[in-house]
Each structure stands twice: as structure tokens, then as C-alpha cells.
JSON list of C-alpha atoms in Angstrom, two decimals:
[
{"chain": "G", "resi": 1, "resn": "ASP", "atom": "CA", "xyz": [-22.81, 10.24, -1.55]},
{"chain": "G", "resi": 2, "resn": "TYR", "atom": "CA", "xyz": [-20.14, 10.98, 0.77]},
{"chain": "G", "resi": 3, "resn": "LEU", "atom": "CA", "xyz": [-18.73, 6.57, -0.02]},
{"chain": "G", "resi": 4, "resn": "LYS", "atom": "CA", "xyz": [-19.00, 7.58, -3.13]},
{"chain": "G", "resi": 5, "resn": "ARG", "atom": "CA", "xyz": [-16.88, 11.14, -3.17]},
{"chain": "G", "resi": 6, "resn": "ALA", "atom": "CA", "xyz": [-14.24, 8.15, -1.64]},
{"chain": "G", "resi": 7, "resn": "ILE", "atom": "CA", "xyz": [-14.15, 6.52, -4.06]},
{"chain": "G", "resi": 8, "resn": "GLU", "atom": "CA", "xyz": [-13.45, 9.72, -6.24]},
{"chain": "G", "resi": 9, "resn": "CYS", "atom": "CA", "xyz": [-11.08, 11.52, -3.57]},
{"chain": "G", "resi": 10, "resn": "THR", "atom": "CA", "xyz": [-9.39, 8.26, -3.57]},
{"chain": "G", "resi": 11, "resn": "ALA", "atom": "CA", "xyz": [-8.11, 8.40, -7.79]},
{"chain": "G", "resi": 12, "resn": "ILE", "atom": "CA", "xyz": [-7.96, 11.67, -7.06]},
{"chain": "G", "resi": 13, "resn": "ALA", "atom": "CA", "xyz": [-4.80, 11.10, -4.87]},
{"chain": "G", "resi": 14, "resn": "GLY", "atom": "CA", "xyz": [-3.82, 7.83, -7.58]},
{"chain": "G", "resi": 15, "resn": "GLY", "atom": "CA", "xyz": [-5.12, 4.41, -5.08]},
{"chain": "G", "resi": 16, "resn": "LYS", "atom": "CA", "xyz": [-6.18, 2.28, -6.44]},
{"chain": "G", "resi": 17, "resn": "ILE", "atom": "CA", "xyz": [-8.37, 0.37, -3.58]},
{"chain": "G", "resi": 18, "resn": "CYS", "atom": "CA", "xyz": [-10.64, 2.35, -1.40]},
{"chain": "G", "resi": 19, "resn": "ILE", "atom": "CA", "xyz": [-11.81, 0.70, 1.93]},
{"chain": "G", "resi": 20, "resn": "ILE", "atom": "CA", "xyz": [-15.32, 0.81, 2.60]},
{"chain": "G", "resi": 21, "resn": "HIS", "atom": "CA", "xyz": [-17.15, -0.54, 6.34]},
{"chain": "G", "resi": 22, "resn": "PRO", "atom": "CA", "xyz": [-19.61, -3.23, 6.12]},
{"chain": "G", "resi": 23, "resn": "ASP", "atom": "CA", "xyz": [-22.75, -2.61, 8.12]},
{"chain": "G", "resi": 24, "resn": "ASN", "atom": "CA", "xyz": [-21.42, -4.24, 11.36]},
{"chain": "G", "resi": 25, "resn": "ASN", "atom": "CA", "xyz": [-24.47, -5.78, 11.73]},
{"chain": "G", "resi": 26, "resn": "SER", "atom": "CA", "xyz": [-26.43, -6.56, 8.51]},
{"chain": "G", "resi": 27, "resn": "THR", "atom": "CA", "xyz": [-25.99, -10.35, 6.69]},
{"chain": "G", "resi": 28, "resn": "ALA", "atom": "CA", "xyz": [-24.14, -10.61, 3.07]},
{"chain": "G", "resi": 29, "resn": "GLU", "atom": "CA", "xyz": [-26.82, -10.39, 1.17]},
{"chain": "G", "resi": 30, "resn": "LYS", "atom": "CA", "xyz": [-28.60, -6.41, 2.71]},
{"chain": "G", "resi": 31, "resn": "ASN", "atom": "CA", "xyz": [-24.05, -5.03, 2.15]},
{"chain": "G", "resi": 32, "resn": "ALA", "atom": "CA", "xyz": [-24.22, -6.85, -1.46]},
{"chain": "G", "resi": 33, "resn": "GLU", "atom": "CA", "xyz": [-27.65, -4.01, -1.79]},
{"chain": "G", "resi": 34, "resn": "MET", "atom": "CA", "xyz": [-24.18, -0.63, -0.73]},
{"chain": "G", "resi": 35, "resn": "TYR", "atom": "CA", "xyz": [-21.76, -1.96, -2.68]},
{"chain": "G", "resi": 36, "resn": "PHE", "atom": "CA", "xyz": [-24.19, -2.77, -5.36]},
{"chain": "G", "resi": 37, "resn": "GLU", "atom": "CA", "xyz": [-24.57, 1.23, -5.60]},
{"chain": "G", "resi": 38, "resn": "LEU", "atom": "CA", "xyz": [-21.28, 1.94, -5.42]},
{"chain": "G", "resi": 39, "resn": "LEU", "atom": "CA", "xyz": [-19.60, -0.71, -7.15]},
{"chain": "G", "resi": 40, "resn": "PRO", "atom": "CA", "xyz": [-20.47, 1.82, -10.92]},
{"chain": "G", "resi": 41, "resn": "VAL", "atom": "CA", "xyz": [-19.20, 4.47, -9.23]},
{"chain": "G", "resi": 42, "resn": "ALA", "atom": "CA", "xyz": [-15.61, 2.13, -8.87]},
{"chain": "G", "resi": 43, "resn": "LYS", "atom": "CA", "xyz": [-15.45, 1.14, -11.73]},
{"chain": "G", "resi": 44, "resn": "GLU", "atom": "CA", "xyz": [-15.36, 4.57, -12.83]},
{"chain": "G", "resi": 45, "resn": "TYR", "atom": "CA", "xyz": [-13.43, 5.52, -12.23]},
{"chain": "G", "resi": 46, "resn": "GLY", "atom": "CA", "xyz": [-11.04, 2.82, -11.83]},
{"chain": "G", "resi": 47, "resn": "VAL", "atom": "CA", "xyz": [-10.81, 1.91, -8.26]},
{"chain": "G", "resi": 48, "resn": "LYS", "atom": "CA", "xyz": [-12.05, -0.93, -6.34]},
{"chain": "G", "resi": 49, "resn": "ILE", "atom": "CA", "xyz": [-13.67, -0.93, -3.00]},
{"chain": "G", "resi": 50, "resn": "ALA", "atom": "CA", "xyz": [-12.28, -3.73, -0.56]},
{"chain": "G", "resi": 51, "resn": "THR", "atom": "CA", "xyz": [-14.60, -4.99, 2.77]},
{"chain": "G", "resi": 52, "resn": "GLU", "atom": "CA", "xyz": [-13.51, -5.24, 6.25]},
{"chain": "G", "resi": 53, "resn": "ASN", "atom": "CA", "xyz": [-13.61, -7.87, 8.92]},
{"chain": "G", "resi": 54, "resn": "MET", "atom": "CA", "xyz": [-15.47, -5.33, 11.24]},
{"chain": "G", "resi": 55, "resn": "TRP", "atom": "CA", "xyz": [-16.68, -6.61, 15.35]},
{"chain": "G", "resi": 56, "resn": "ASN", "atom": "CA", "xyz": [-19.58, -5.77, 18.48]},
{"chain": "G", "resi": 57, "resn": "TRP", "atom": "CA", "xyz": [-18.39, -5.40, 22.24]},
{"chain": "G", "resi": 58, "resn": "ASP", "atom": "CA", "xyz": [-20.12, -7.68, 24.28]},
{"chain": "G", "resi": 59, "resn": "ARG", "atom": "CA", "xyz": [-20.32, -5.73, 27.65]},
{"chain": "G", "resi": 60, "resn": "GLU", "atom": "CA", "xyz": [-21.16, -8.53, 29.92]},
{"chain": "G", "resi": 61, "resn": "ALA", "atom": "CA", "xyz": [-18.29, -10.94, 27.84]},
{"chain": "G", "resi": 62, "resn": "GLY", "atom": "CA", "xyz": [-16.14, -8.39, 28.47]},
{"chain": "G", "resi": 63, "resn": "HIS", "atom": "CA", "xyz": [-15.04, -9.15, 24.28]},
{"chain": "G", "resi": 64, "resn": "ALA", "atom": "CA", "xyz": [-15.68, -8.46, 21.10]},
{"chain": "G", "resi": 65, "resn": "LYS", "atom": "CA", "xyz": [-18.40, -10.26, 19.30]},
{"chain": "G", "resi": 66, "resn": "ALA", "atom": "CA", "xyz": [-19.92, -11.34, 16.07]},
{"chain": "G", "resi": 67, "resn": "ALA", "atom": "CA", "xyz": [-20.09, -8.55, 13.16]},
{"chain": "G", "resi": 68, "resn": "ALA", "atom": "CA", "xyz": [-20.40, -7.97, 9.24]},
{"chain": "G", "resi": 69, "resn": "CYS", "atom": "CA", "xyz": [-17.41, -10.19, 7.83]},
{"chain": "G", "resi": 70, "resn": "SER", "atom": "CA", "xyz": [-15.60, -10.16, 11.93]},
{"chain": "G", "resi": 71, "resn": "HIS", "atom": "CA", "xyz": [-15.48, -14.91, 10.89]},
{"chain": "G", "resi": 72, "resn": "HIS", "atom": "CA", "xyz": [-13.72, -15.97, 7.95]},
{"chain": "G", "resi": 73, "resn": "ASP", "atom": "CA", "xyz": [-16.78, -18.06, 6.27]},
{"chain": "G", "resi": 74, "resn": "ASP", "atom": "CA", "xyz": [-19.94, -13.99, 6.94]},
{"chain": "G", "resi": 75, "resn": "PHE", "atom": "CA", "xyz": [-16.25, -12.87, 5.67]},
{"chain": "G", "resi": 76, "resn": "LEU", "atom": "CA", "xyz": [-16.29, -14.65, 1.99]},
{"chain": "G", "resi": 77, "resn": "ALA", "atom": "CA", "xyz": [-19.85, -15.24, 1.63]},
{"chain": "G", "resi": 78, "resn": "HIS", "atom": "CA", "xyz": [-19.62, -11.23, 2.09]},
{"chain": "G", "resi": 79, "resn": "ILE", "atom": "CA", "xyz": [-17.18, -11.06, -0.62]},
{"chain": "G", "resi": 80, "resn": "LYS", "atom": "CA", "xyz": [-19.84, -13.47, -2.79]},
{"chain": "G", "resi": 81, "resn": "ALA", "atom": "CA", "xyz": [-22.95, -11.88, -2.62]},
{"chain": "G", "resi": 82, "resn": "VAL", "atom": "CA", "xyz": [-21.36, -9.16, -4.60]},
{"chain": "G", "resi": 83, "resn": "ASN", "atom": "CA", "xyz": [-18.78, -12.07, -6.99]},
{"chain": "G", "resi": 84, "resn": "ASP", "atom": "CA", "xyz": [-18.07, -9.09, -9.17]},
{"chain": "G", "resi": 85, "resn": "PRO", "atom": "CA", "xyz": [-13.17, -7.96, -8.72]},
{"chain": "G", "resi": 86, "resn": "TYR", "atom": "CA", "xyz": [-14.07, -4.74, -8.13]},
{"chain": "G", "resi": 87, "resn": "LEU", "atom": "CA", "xyz": [-15.31, -6.00, -4.54]},
{"chain": "G", "resi": 88, "resn": "VAL", "atom": "CA", "xyz": [-12.11, -7.06, -2.95]},
{"chain": "G", "resi": 89, "resn": "ALA", "atom": "CA", "xyz": [-11.07, -7.93, 0.43]},
{"chain": "G", "resi": 90, "resn": "CYS", "atom": "CA", "xyz": [-8.62, -5.97, 3.57]},
{"chain": "G", "resi": 91, "resn": "VAL", "atom": "CA", "xyz": [-8.65, -8.48, 6.28]},
{"chain": "G", "resi": 92, "resn": "ASP", "atom": "CA", "xyz": [-7.47, -6.12, 9.33]},
{"chain": "G", "resi": 93, "resn": "ILE", "atom": "CA", "xyz": [-5.02, -8.96, 11.58]},
{"chain": "G", "resi": 94, "resn": "GLY", "atom": "CA", "xyz": [-5.92, -7.40, 14.74]},
{"chain": "G", "resi": 95, "resn": "HIS", "atom": "CA", "xyz": [-9.46, -7.47, 14.41]},
{"chain": "G", "resi": 96, "resn": "THR", "atom": "CA", "xyz": [-9.54, -11.47, 12.97]},
{"chain": "G", "resi": 97, "resn": "SER", "atom": "CA", "xyz": [-7.03, -11.72, 16.82]},
{"chain": "G", "resi": 98, "resn": "MET", "atom": "CA", "xyz": [-9.79, -10.46, 18.74]},
{"chain": "G", "resi": 99, "resn": "LYS", "atom": "CA", "xyz": [-11.55, -12.77, 20.79]},
{"chain": "G", "resi": 100, "resn": "GLY", "atom": "CA", "xyz": [-14.61, -14.06, 20.65]},
{"chain": "G", "resi": 101, "resn": "LEU", "atom": "CA", "xyz": [-14.38, -13.33, 16.96]},
{"chain": "G", "resi": 102, "resn": "ASN", "atom": "CA", "xyz": [-14.36, -17.87, 16.73]},
{"chain": "G", "resi": 103, "resn": "THR", "atom": "CA", "xyz": [-10.80, -16.42, 13.75]},
{"chain": "G", "resi": 104, "resn": "SER", "atom": "CA", "xyz": [-7.69, -16.61, 13.32]},
{"chain": "G", "resi": 105, "resn": "PRO", "atom": "CA", "xyz": [-5.25, -14.39, 10.83]},
{"chain": "G", "resi": 106, "resn": "ARG", "atom": "CA", "xyz": [-4.26, -17.68, 9.14]},
{"chain": "G", "resi": 107, "resn": "GLN", "atom": "CA", "xyz": [-7.25, -18.72, 8.30]},
{"chain": "G", "resi": 108, "resn": "MET", "atom": "CA", "xyz": [-9.05, -15.87, 7.38]},
{"chain": "G", "resi": 109, "resn": "LEU", "atom": "CA", "xyz": [-5.83, -15.24, 5.08]},
{"chain": "G", "resi": 110, "resn": "LEU", "atom": "CA", "xyz": [-6.22, -19.09, 3.78]},
{"chain": "G", "resi": 111, "resn": "THR", "atom": "CA", "xyz": [-10.21, -18.75, 3.71]},
{"chain": "G", "resi": 112, "resn": "LEU", "atom": "CA", "xyz": [-10.60, -15.83, 1.32]},
{"chain": "G", "resi": 113, "resn": "GLY", "atom": "CA", "xyz": [-7.39, -16.54, -0.30]},
{"chain": "G", "resi": 114, "resn": "ARG", "atom": "CA", "xyz": [-7.50, -14.55, -4.06]},
{"chain": "G", "resi": 115, "resn": "HIS", "atom": "CA", "xyz": [-9.49, -12.07, -2.22]},
{"chain": "G", "resi": 116, "resn": "VAL", "atom": "CA", "xyz": [-7.21, -10.11, -0.50]},
{"chain": "G", "resi": 117, "resn": "GLU", "atom": "CA", "xyz": [-5.99, -7.13, -2.00]},
{"chain": "G", "resi": 118, "resn": "ALA", "atom": "CA", "xyz": [-5.50, -5.33, 1.22]},
{"chain": "G", "resi": 119, "resn": "LEU", "atom": "CA", "xyz": [-4.14, -5.77, 4.49]},
{"chain": "G", "resi": 120, "resn": "HIS", "atom": "CA", "xyz": [-4.45, -3.47, 7.83]},
{"chain": "G", "resi": 121, "resn": "ILE", "atom": "CA", "xyz": [-1.40, -4.56, 9.87]},
{"chain": "G", "resi": 122, "resn": "HIS", "atom": "CA", "xyz": [-1.20, -3.45, 13.81]},
{"chain": "G", "resi": 123, "resn": "ASP", "atom": "CA", "xyz": [-0.48, -5.91, 16.78]},
{"chain": "G", "resi": 124, "resn": "THR", "atom": "CA", "xyz": [-3.10, -6.57, 19.78]},
{"chain": "G", "resi": 125, "resn": "ASP", "atom": "CA", "xyz": [-3.20, -8.18, 23.68]},
{"chain": "G", "resi": 126, "resn": "LEU", "atom": "CA", "xyz": [-5.59, -10.34, 21.71]},
{"chain": "G", "resi": 127, "resn": "LEU", "atom": "CA", "xyz": [-8.09, -8.56, 23.27]},
{"chain": "G", "resi": 128, "resn": "HIS", "atom": "CA", "xyz": [-8.79, -5.28, 22.43]},
{"chain": "G", "resi": 129, "resn": "ASP", "atom": "CA", "xyz": [-8.62, -3.73, 18.92]},
{"chain": "G", "resi": 130, "resn": "SER", "atom": "CA", "xyz": [-5.35, -2.20, 20.76]},
{"chain": "G", "resi": 131, "resn": "HIS", "atom": "CA", "xyz": [-3.81, -0.80, 16.63]},
{"chain": "G", "resi": 132, "resn": "GLN", "atom": "CA", "xyz": [-0.74, -0.93, 18.04]},
{"chain": "G", "resi": 133, "resn": "ILE", "atom": "CA", "xyz": [2.94, -1.29, 16.34]},
{"chain": "G", "resi": 134, "resn": "PRO", "atom": "CA", "xyz": [3.29, -4.59, 15.00]},
{"chain": "G", "resi": 135, "resn": "PHE", "atom": "CA", "xyz": [6.07, -6.79, 17.17]},
{"chain": "G", "resi": 136, "resn": "SER", "atom": "CA", "xyz": [4.89, -5.28, 19.78]},
{"chain": "G", "resi": 137, "resn": "MET", "atom": "CA", "xyz": [2.18, -7.50, 21.52]},
{"chain": "G", "resi": 138, "resn": "SER", "atom": "CA", "xyz": [0.56, -10.98, 20.89]},
{"chain": "G", "resi": 139, "resn": "ILE", "atom": "CA", "xyz": [-0.30, -11.78, 17.45]},
{"chain": "G", "resi": 140, "resn": "ASP", "atom": "CA", "xyz": [2.27, -14.31, 14.95]},
{"chain": "G", "resi": 141, "resn": "PHE", "atom": "CA", "xyz": [4.01, -12.31, 12.61]},
{"chain": "G", "resi": 142, "resn": "GLU", "atom": "CA", "xyz": [5.80, -15.00, 11.58]},
{"chain": "G", "resi": 143, "resn": "ASP", "atom": "CA", "xyz": [2.37, -16.93, 10.99]},
{"chain": "G", "resi": 144, "resn": "VAL", "atom": "CA", "xyz": [0.46, -14.21, 9.69]},
{"chain": "G", "resi": 145, "resn": "VAL", "atom": "CA", "xyz": [3.70, -13.66, 6.30]},
{"chain": "G", "resi": 146, "resn": "LYS", "atom": "CA", "xyz": [3.91, -17.29, 5.83]},
{"chain": "G", "resi": 147, "resn": "ALA", "atom": "CA", "xyz": [-0.18, -17.37, 5.42]},
{"chain": "G", "resi": 148, "resn": "LEU", "atom": "CA", "xyz": [0.35, -14.59, 2.70]},
{"chain": "G", "resi": 149, "resn": "LYS", "atom": "CA", "xyz": [2.33, -16.30, 1.02]},
{"chain": "G", "resi": 150, "resn": "GLU", "atom": "CA", "xyz": [0.39, -19.72, 0.91]},
{"chain": "G", "resi": 151, "resn": "ILE", "atom": "CA", "xyz": [-2.13, -17.56, -0.34]},
{"chain": "G", "resi": 152, "resn": "ASP", "atom": "CA", "xyz": [0.09, -15.39, -2.90]},
{"chain": "G", "resi": 153, "resn": "TYR", "atom": "CA", "xyz": [-0.48, -12.13, -1.80]},
{"chain": "G", "resi": 154, "resn": "LYS", "atom": "CA", "xyz": [0.71, -9.55, -3.20]},
{"chain": "G", "resi": 155, "resn": "GLY", "atom": "CA", "xyz": [-0.93, -6.51, -2.83]},
{"chain": "G", "resi": 156, "resn": "TYR", "atom": "CA", "xyz": [0.76, -3.06, 0.07]},
{"chain": "G", "resi": 157, "resn": "PHE", "atom": "CA", "xyz": [1.62, -4.07, 3.73]},
{"chain": "G", "resi": 158, "resn": "THR", "atom": "CA", "xyz": [-0.55, -0.94, 5.36]},
{"chain": "G", "resi": 159, "resn": "LEU", "atom": "CA", "xyz": [0.34, -0.68, 8.88]},
{"chain": "G", "resi": 160, "resn": "GLU", "atom": "CA", "xyz": [-3.07, 1.08, 10.61]},
{"chain": "G", "resi": 161, "resn": "ALA", "atom": "CA", "xyz": [-0.81, 0.86, 14.69]},
{"chain": "G", "resi": 162, "resn": "ASP", "atom": "CA", "xyz": [-2.49, 5.04, 15.06]},
{"chain": "G", "resi": 163, "resn": "THR", "atom": "CA", "xyz": [-2.76, 4.44, 18.86]},
{"chain": "G", "resi": 164, "resn": "TYR", "atom": "CA", "xyz": [1.07, 3.42, 18.79]},
{"chain": "G", "resi": 165, "resn": "LEU", "atom": "CA", "xyz": [1.60, 6.78, 16.61]},
{"chain": "G", "resi": 166, "resn": "SER", "atom": "CA", "xyz": [-0.61, 8.56, 19.40]},
{"chain": "G", "resi": 167, "resn": "ALA", "atom": "CA", "xyz": [1.88, 8.40, 21.98]},
{"chain": "G", "resi": 168, "resn": "PHE", "atom": "CA", "xyz": [4.29, 10.87, 20.44]},
{"chain": "G", "resi": 169, "resn": "THR", "atom": "CA", "xyz": [4.51, 14.51, 20.59]},
{"chain": "G", "resi": 170, "resn": "PRO", "atom": "CA", "xyz": [4.72, 16.80, 17.57]},
{"chain": "G", "resi": 171, "resn": "ASP", "atom": "CA", "xyz": [9.18, 16.84, 18.54]},
{"chain": "G", "resi": 172, "resn": "ASN", "atom": "CA", "xyz": [9.09, 13.47, 18.57]},
{"chain": "G", "resi": 173, "resn": "ILE", "atom": "CA", "xyz": [6.60, 11.84, 16.04]},
{"chain": "G", "resi": 174, "resn": "ASP", "atom": "CA", "xyz": [9.56, 11.05, 13.76]},
{"chain": "G", "resi": 175, "resn": "VAL", "atom": "CA", "xyz": [10.61, 8.23, 16.01]},
{"chain": "G", "resi": 176, "resn": "GLY", "atom": "CA", "xyz": [7.33, 6.39, 15.67]},
{"chain": "G", "resi": 177, "resn": "MET", "atom": "CA", "xyz": [7.25, 7.34, 12.12]},
{"chain": "G", "resi": 178, "resn": "LYS", "atom": "CA", "xyz": [11.16, 5.64, 12.05]},
{"chain": "G", "resi": 179, "resn": "ASN", "atom": "CA", "xyz": [9.58, 2.38, 13.95]},
{"chain": "G", "resi": 180, "resn": "MET", "atom": "CA", "xyz": [6.75, 2.49, 11.72]},
{"chain": "G", "resi": 181, "resn": "ALA", "atom": "CA", "xyz": [9.34, 1.81, 8.81]},
{"chain": "G", "resi": 182, "resn": "ASP", "atom": "CA", "xyz": [11.05, -0.46, 10.79]},
{"chain": "G", "resi": 183, "resn": "ALA", "atom": "CA", "xyz": [8.18, -2.94, 11.04]},
{"chain": "G", "resi": 184, "resn": "ALA", "atom": "CA", "xyz": [7.13, -2.15, 7.35]},
{"chain": "G", "resi": 185, "resn": "HIS", "atom": "CA", "xyz": [10.41, -3.58, 6.79]},
{"chain": "G", "resi": 186, "resn": "LYS", "atom": "CA", "xyz": [10.54, -6.43, 8.63]},
{"chain": "G", "resi": 187, "resn": "LEU", "atom": "CA", "xyz": [7.58, -7.92, 7.75]},
{"chain": "G", "resi": 188, "resn": "ALA", "atom": "CA", "xyz": [8.15, -7.19, 4.07]},
{"chain": "G", "resi": 189, "resn": "ASP", "atom": "CA", "xyz": [11.79, -9.25, 4.48]},
{"chain": "G", "resi": 190, "resn": "MET", "atom": "CA", "xyz": [10.06, -11.72, 6.27]},
{"chain": "G", "resi": 191, "resn": "PHE", "atom": "CA", "xyz": [7.92, -12.59, 3.11]},
{"chain": "G", "resi": 192, "resn": "ASP", "atom": "CA", "xyz": [10.88, -12.10, 0.47]},
{"chain": "G", "resi": 193, "resn": "ALA", "atom": "CA", "xyz": [12.43, -14.30, 2.36]},
{"chain": "G", "resi": 194, "resn": "LEU", "atom": "CA", "xyz": [10.02, -16.63, 2.76]}
]
């Protein structure tokens, strides 16, 4: 019920896409059952559902390991298992870059192609889910933007750099927000220049 309410709240807020994570440890077919239950509500409110590439952590190896949609082929299998235009892809750029998941931002974006309608953009050290401001760590955002252009991406450049913002206090949060806006504009300018 809370997921159905999330879709309703997205519509009330004027949103067009509600990101609903898959169950990390379920197959595409099992996750499809959940999405099939939510699709009538999504269609009623005119809000698409976006599934997202997730990860689990391998404590022994000290890096990420497979989860639902973490690999580009599994993500596409999730989309195809539902096969409905109201289920789209939200690619978390940081997650695609984590060691142990055997994919990359470029491979994920090119594999999913037209299904990509949302992004979670943040930078990482290529090991952890760092949620840092773009251009501050190790992700090659020039390559990301090129891949987005190749798939003719038409969605928003949504930053998910909450860990970066947590370093600011209420007295200087405006500085952090300006830095985030500048990073988003830089990404958009790079995209438009191609």
C-alpha cells in the first residue's frame, strides 16, 4: 500500500516518474509480480514507475556484488519481464561504477537504450556508493554524457549527491546547493554541446 501511495503522492506533486526499487534478491520474474500489481495505480495517476539498478555488499571481498538490475543484462531482463511502457529504467550512475557489478555507466545506458527515462547522478570512488557531487571523484562523466547522447536521452539530470550535501550546515547549505546546481548545469552543457 505504501508503494501505491508513493505513486499517488508523485502525481499530486506533479511528478511523472516514481522510482520503486526492485527487491534486491529477487529475479526479474519475481520482481515483475510486484510491478504488475502497481501498474494499474500508475496508469490511473499517469505516473510511470522506474526500477533502478541496485547492489548488495560482499563483506569478504570488500566490494559490491550482484543484486536486482545491477548488471545491464539483468536490468534489461527486468524491463522485458514486465514489457509495459509504464515501467521504465532509472540508471543510477554511481551504482553502475561499483567494483564487483561487472558493468559500467556506458554499458548500462547502451543496453537499456530507450528504456532509460530517469537518472540518479552522483560520483564515487568506484568501490563505494559514495553519493558525492559529480566531477569530484572517479567517474568519467564525459563518457556518461556521450552514452546519454547516443541513446537520445530526453529526461532530467537528477543529482543524488546527498552525502555531499550532508557535509554542509544550515548556515552554509546554500553553498552546497549552488555547487550541485553548477554540476548539473555542467553536465547539461556537456550534453548540449555534443
